[in-house]
Short mmCIF file of N, CA, C and O in Angstrom, two decimals:
data_model
loop_
_atom_site.label_atom_id
_atom_site.label_comp_id
_atom_site.label_asym_id
_atom_site.label_seq_id
_atom_site.Cartn_x
_atom_site.Cartn_y
_atom_site.Cartn_z
N UNK S 1 59.17 -33.17 324.99
CA UNK S 1 58.25 -32.42 324.16
C UNK S 1 59.01 -31.58 323.14
O UNK S 1 58.60 -31.48 321.99
N UNK S 2 60.12 -31.00 323.57
CA UNK S 2 60.88 -30.16 322.64
C UNK S 2 61.43 -30.98 321.48
O UNK S 2 61.50 -30.49 320.36
N UNK S 3 61.83 -32.22 321.76
CA UNK S 3 62.36 -33.07 320.70
C UNK S 3 61.29 -33.37 319.66
O UNK S 3 61.55 -33.35 318.46
N UNK S 4 60.07 -33.62 320.13
CA UNK S 4 58.97 -33.90 319.19
C UNK S 4 58.68 -32.69 318.32
O UNK S 4 58.46 -32.82 317.12
N UNK S 5 58.69 -31.52 318.92
CA UNK S 5 58.42 -30.29 318.16
C UNK S 5 59.52 -30.04 317.14
O UNK S 5 59.24 -29.65 316.00
N UNK S 6 60.76 -30.28 317.54
CA UNK S 6 61.87 -30.08 316.60
C UNK S 6 61.79 -31.05 315.43
O UNK S 6 62.01 -30.68 314.28
N UNK S 7 61.47 -32.32 315.72
CA UNK S 7 61.34 -33.30 314.63
C UNK S 7 60.22 -32.91 313.67
O UNK S 7 60.39 -32.97 312.45
N UNK S 8 59.09 -32.50 314.22
CA UNK S 8 57.96 -32.10 313.38
C UNK S 8 58.33 -30.87 312.55
O UNK S 8 58.03 -30.80 311.36
N UNK S 9 58.99 -29.89 313.18
CA UNK S 9 59.37 -28.68 312.46
C UNK S 9 60.37 -28.98 311.34
O UNK S 9 60.26 -28.43 310.24
N UNK S 10 61.32 -29.87 311.60
CA UNK S 10 62.27 -30.24 310.56
C UNK S 10 61.58 -30.92 309.38
O UNK S 10 61.85 -30.61 308.22
N UNK S 11 60.71 -31.86 309.67
CA UNK S 11 60.02 -32.56 308.59
C UNK S 11 59.14 -31.63 307.78
O UNK S 11 59.12 -31.69 306.55
N UNK S 12 58.43 -30.73 308.45
CA UNK S 12 57.56 -29.82 307.71
C UNK S 12 58.36 -28.76 306.95
O UNK S 12 57.95 -28.32 305.86
N UNK S 13 59.51 -28.37 307.46
CA UNK S 13 60.34 -27.43 306.70
C UNK S 13 60.92 -28.11 305.46
O UNK S 13 61.03 -27.48 304.40
N UNK S 14 61.28 -29.38 305.58
CA UNK S 14 61.73 -30.12 304.40
C UNK S 14 60.61 -30.21 303.38
O UNK S 14 60.83 -30.05 302.17
N UNK S 15 59.40 -30.43 303.86
CA UNK S 15 58.24 -30.50 302.96
C UNK S 15 58.05 -29.17 302.23
O UNK S 15 57.83 -29.14 301.01
N UNK S 16 58.12 -28.07 302.95
CA UNK S 16 57.95 -26.76 302.32
C UNK S 16 59.06 -26.46 301.32
O UNK S 16 58.81 -25.89 300.25
N UNK S 17 60.29 -26.84 301.64
CA UNK S 17 61.39 -26.63 300.71
C UNK S 17 61.18 -27.45 299.44
O UNK S 17 61.43 -26.96 298.33
N UNK S 18 60.69 -28.67 299.59
CA UNK S 18 60.43 -29.49 298.40
C UNK S 18 59.32 -28.89 297.54
O UNK S 18 59.43 -28.84 296.31
N UNK S 19 58.23 -28.45 298.17
CA UNK S 19 57.16 -27.84 297.40
C UNK S 19 57.60 -26.55 296.72
O UNK S 19 57.35 -26.33 295.54
N UNK S 20 58.27 -25.68 297.47
CA UNK S 20 58.70 -24.40 296.90
C UNK S 20 59.82 -24.60 295.87
O UNK S 20 59.89 -23.87 294.88
N UNK S 21 60.66 -25.59 296.10
CA UNK S 21 61.75 -25.84 295.17
C UNK S 21 61.34 -26.55 293.91
O UNK S 21 62.11 -26.61 292.95
N UNK S 22 60.14 -27.07 293.87
CA UNK S 22 59.71 -27.77 292.66
C UNK S 22 59.47 -26.83 291.49
O UNK S 22 59.63 -27.24 290.34
N UNK S 23 59.15 -25.58 291.74
CA UNK S 23 58.94 -24.63 290.63
C UNK S 23 60.24 -24.32 289.89
O UNK S 23 60.28 -24.44 288.65
N UNK S 24 61.33 -23.94 290.57
CA UNK S 24 62.57 -23.76 289.81
C UNK S 24 63.08 -25.05 289.17
O UNK S 24 63.64 -25.02 288.07
N UNK S 25 62.87 -26.16 289.84
CA UNK S 25 63.29 -27.44 289.27
C UNK S 25 62.49 -27.74 288.01
O UNK S 25 63.01 -28.28 287.04
N UNK S 26 61.24 -27.34 287.99
CA UNK S 26 60.40 -27.52 286.79
C UNK S 26 60.99 -26.79 285.60
O UNK S 26 61.05 -27.34 284.49
N UNK S 27 61.46 -25.57 285.82
CA UNK S 27 62.01 -24.79 284.71
C UNK S 27 63.41 -25.26 284.31
O UNK S 27 63.78 -25.16 283.14
N UNK S 28 64.18 -25.78 285.24
CA UNK S 28 65.55 -26.18 284.94
C UNK S 28 65.63 -27.63 284.45
O UNK S 28 66.26 -27.91 283.44
N UNK S 29 65.00 -28.54 285.18
CA UNK S 29 65.17 -29.96 284.88
C UNK S 29 63.98 -30.62 284.21
O UNK S 29 64.11 -31.70 283.65
N UNK S 30 62.80 -30.04 284.34
CA UNK S 30 61.65 -30.60 283.67
C UNK S 30 60.56 -31.07 284.62
O UNK S 30 60.69 -31.01 285.84
N UNK S 31 59.49 -31.55 284.01
CA UNK S 31 58.30 -31.93 284.75
C UNK S 31 58.53 -33.15 285.64
O UNK S 31 58.01 -33.20 286.76
N UNK S 32 59.28 -34.10 285.18
CA UNK S 32 59.47 -35.34 285.94
C UNK S 32 60.09 -35.11 287.31
O UNK S 32 59.62 -35.65 288.31
N UNK S 33 61.14 -34.32 287.35
CA UNK S 33 61.80 -34.05 288.63
C UNK S 33 60.91 -33.23 289.56
O UNK S 33 60.87 -33.49 290.77
N UNK S 34 60.22 -32.25 288.99
CA UNK S 34 59.33 -31.43 289.82
C UNK S 34 58.18 -32.27 290.38
O UNK S 34 57.80 -32.12 291.55
N UNK S 35 57.65 -33.14 289.58
CA UNK S 35 56.57 -34.01 290.04
C UNK S 35 57.07 -34.98 291.11
O UNK S 35 56.37 -35.23 292.09
N UNK S 36 58.27 -35.49 290.94
CA UNK S 36 58.85 -36.38 291.95
C UNK S 36 59.03 -35.65 293.28
O UNK S 36 58.75 -36.20 294.35
N UNK S 37 59.49 -34.40 293.22
CA UNK S 37 59.65 -33.62 294.45
C UNK S 37 58.31 -33.39 295.13
O UNK S 37 58.20 -33.47 296.36
N UNK S 38 57.28 -33.10 294.34
CA UNK S 38 55.95 -32.88 294.92
C UNK S 38 55.39 -34.16 295.53
O UNK S 38 54.74 -34.12 296.58
N UNK S 39 55.62 -35.28 294.89
CA UNK S 39 55.14 -36.55 295.44
C UNK S 39 55.83 -36.89 296.75
O UNK S 39 55.18 -37.37 297.69
N UNK S 40 57.12 -36.63 296.84
CA UNK S 40 57.83 -36.87 298.10
C UNK S 40 57.31 -35.93 299.17
O UNK S 40 57.10 -36.31 300.32
N UNK S 41 57.06 -34.67 298.78
CA UNK S 41 56.56 -33.68 299.74
C UNK S 41 55.14 -34.02 300.21
O UNK S 41 54.76 -33.67 301.32
N UNK S 42 54.36 -34.71 299.39
CA UNK S 42 53.01 -35.09 299.79
C UNK S 42 53.02 -36.19 300.84
O UNK S 42 52.10 -36.29 301.65
N UNK S 43 54.05 -37.01 300.87
CA UNK S 43 54.13 -38.11 301.82
C UNK S 43 54.60 -37.64 303.20
O UNK S 43 54.26 -38.24 304.22
N UNK S 44 55.33 -36.56 303.25
CA UNK S 44 55.95 -36.11 304.50
C UNK S 44 54.95 -35.66 305.57
O UNK S 44 55.11 -36.02 306.74
N UNK S 45 53.89 -34.86 305.29
CA UNK S 45 53.02 -34.38 306.37
C UNK S 45 52.35 -35.47 307.22
O UNK S 45 52.35 -35.34 308.45
N UNK S 46 51.80 -36.54 306.66
CA UNK S 46 51.26 -37.57 307.55
C UNK S 46 52.34 -38.24 308.40
O UNK S 46 52.13 -38.52 309.59
N UNK S 47 53.51 -38.45 307.82
CA UNK S 47 54.62 -39.02 308.58
C UNK S 47 55.07 -38.06 309.68
O UNK S 47 55.38 -38.49 310.79
N UNK S 48 55.06 -36.75 309.39
CA UNK S 48 55.44 -35.75 310.40
C UNK S 48 54.44 -35.72 311.55
O UNK S 48 54.81 -35.55 312.71
N UNK S 49 53.17 -35.89 311.24
CA UNK S 49 52.15 -35.92 312.30
C UNK S 49 52.33 -37.15 313.18
O UNK S 49 52.18 -37.06 314.41
N UNK S 50 52.66 -38.27 312.60
CA UNK S 50 52.90 -39.49 313.38
C UNK S 50 54.12 -39.31 314.26
O UNK S 50 54.11 -39.62 315.46
N UNK S 51 55.20 -38.79 313.71
CA UNK S 51 56.43 -38.57 314.47
C UNK S 51 56.21 -37.53 315.56
O UNK S 51 56.72 -37.66 316.67
N UNK S 52 55.42 -36.51 315.27
CA UNK S 52 55.16 -35.47 316.26
C UNK S 52 54.29 -35.92 317.41
O UNK S 52 54.30 -35.30 318.47
N UNK S 53 53.55 -37.00 317.25
CA UNK S 53 52.67 -37.47 318.31
C UNK S 53 53.23 -38.65 319.10
O UNK S 53 52.59 -39.11 320.04
N UNK S 54 54.40 -39.13 318.74
CA UNK S 54 55.02 -40.22 319.49
C UNK S 54 55.65 -39.64 320.75
O UNK S 54 56.41 -38.67 320.69
N UNK S 55 55.32 -40.21 321.88
CA UNK S 55 55.90 -39.71 323.13
C UNK S 55 57.34 -40.18 323.26
O UNK S 55 57.71 -41.25 322.80
N UNK S 56 58.13 -39.36 323.92
CA UNK S 56 59.55 -39.66 324.11
C UNK S 56 59.73 -40.35 325.46
O UNK S 56 59.50 -39.74 326.50
N UNK S 57 60.15 -41.61 325.49
CA UNK S 57 60.27 -42.31 326.78
C UNK S 57 61.41 -41.77 327.65
O UNK S 57 61.42 -41.99 328.85
N UNK S 58 62.35 -41.05 327.08
CA UNK S 58 63.46 -40.52 327.86
C UNK S 58 63.17 -39.14 328.45
O UNK S 58 63.96 -38.63 329.22
N UNK S 59 62.04 -38.53 328.07
CA UNK S 59 61.69 -37.20 328.57
C UNK S 59 60.69 -37.35 329.71
O UNK S 59 59.55 -37.74 329.49
N UNK S 60 61.08 -37.03 330.95
CA UNK S 60 60.16 -37.23 332.08
C UNK S 60 58.98 -36.26 332.07
O UNK S 60 57.97 -36.52 332.72
N UNK S 61 59.05 -35.17 331.34
CA UNK S 61 57.96 -34.21 331.29
C UNK S 61 56.97 -34.50 330.16
O UNK S 61 55.99 -33.80 330.01
N UNK S 62 57.24 -35.52 329.40
CA UNK S 62 56.37 -35.87 328.28
C UNK S 62 55.30 -36.85 328.75
O UNK S 62 55.47 -38.05 328.75
N UNK S 63 54.17 -36.34 329.21
CA UNK S 63 53.08 -37.16 329.74
C UNK S 63 51.86 -37.11 328.83
O UNK S 63 50.74 -37.16 329.29
N UNK S 64 52.07 -36.98 327.52
CA UNK S 64 50.94 -36.88 326.60
C UNK S 64 50.32 -38.22 326.25
O UNK S 64 49.25 -38.27 325.67
N UNK S 65 50.98 -39.31 326.59
CA UNK S 65 50.46 -40.61 326.21
C UNK S 65 49.70 -41.26 327.36
O UNK S 65 49.97 -41.03 328.53
N UNK S 66 48.73 -42.07 327.02
CA UNK S 66 47.96 -42.81 328.02
C UNK S 66 48.64 -44.11 328.41
O UNK S 66 48.37 -44.66 329.47
N UNK S 67 49.52 -44.61 327.54
CA UNK S 67 50.20 -45.87 327.78
C UNK S 67 51.70 -45.67 327.64
O UNK S 67 52.15 -44.72 327.03
N UNK S 68 52.46 -46.55 328.21
CA UNK S 68 53.90 -46.50 328.07
C UNK S 68 54.59 -46.12 329.35
O UNK S 68 53.99 -46.01 330.41
N UNK S 69 55.92 -45.89 329.26
CA UNK S 69 56.69 -45.66 330.48
C UNK S 69 56.38 -44.33 331.17
O UNK S 69 56.61 -44.20 332.36
N UNK S 70 55.86 -43.35 330.45
CA UNK S 70 55.60 -42.04 331.05
C UNK S 70 54.12 -41.81 331.31
O UNK S 70 53.71 -40.68 331.59
N UNK S 71 53.31 -42.82 331.26
CA UNK S 71 51.87 -42.65 331.51
C UNK S 71 51.63 -42.35 332.98
O UNK S 71 52.33 -42.83 333.87
N UNK S 72 50.65 -41.53 333.22
CA UNK S 72 50.35 -41.14 334.60
C UNK S 72 49.51 -42.18 335.30
O UNK S 72 48.75 -42.89 334.76
#
């Protein structure tokens, strides 16, 4: 469970850095780079939700899934 939370937190922190960093990039490099950063940041949250909900087969305490090696 801790691994899933860490992966989700890392992905969402990268997303926040991209969104927040797009404003200075807009002033320094222009609209194209800032827009590219925002588009990449828009793709990350659904991917982070998928990664955060995948059960870890190596973690014996991870019983959140109905199917798989750790299913009850």
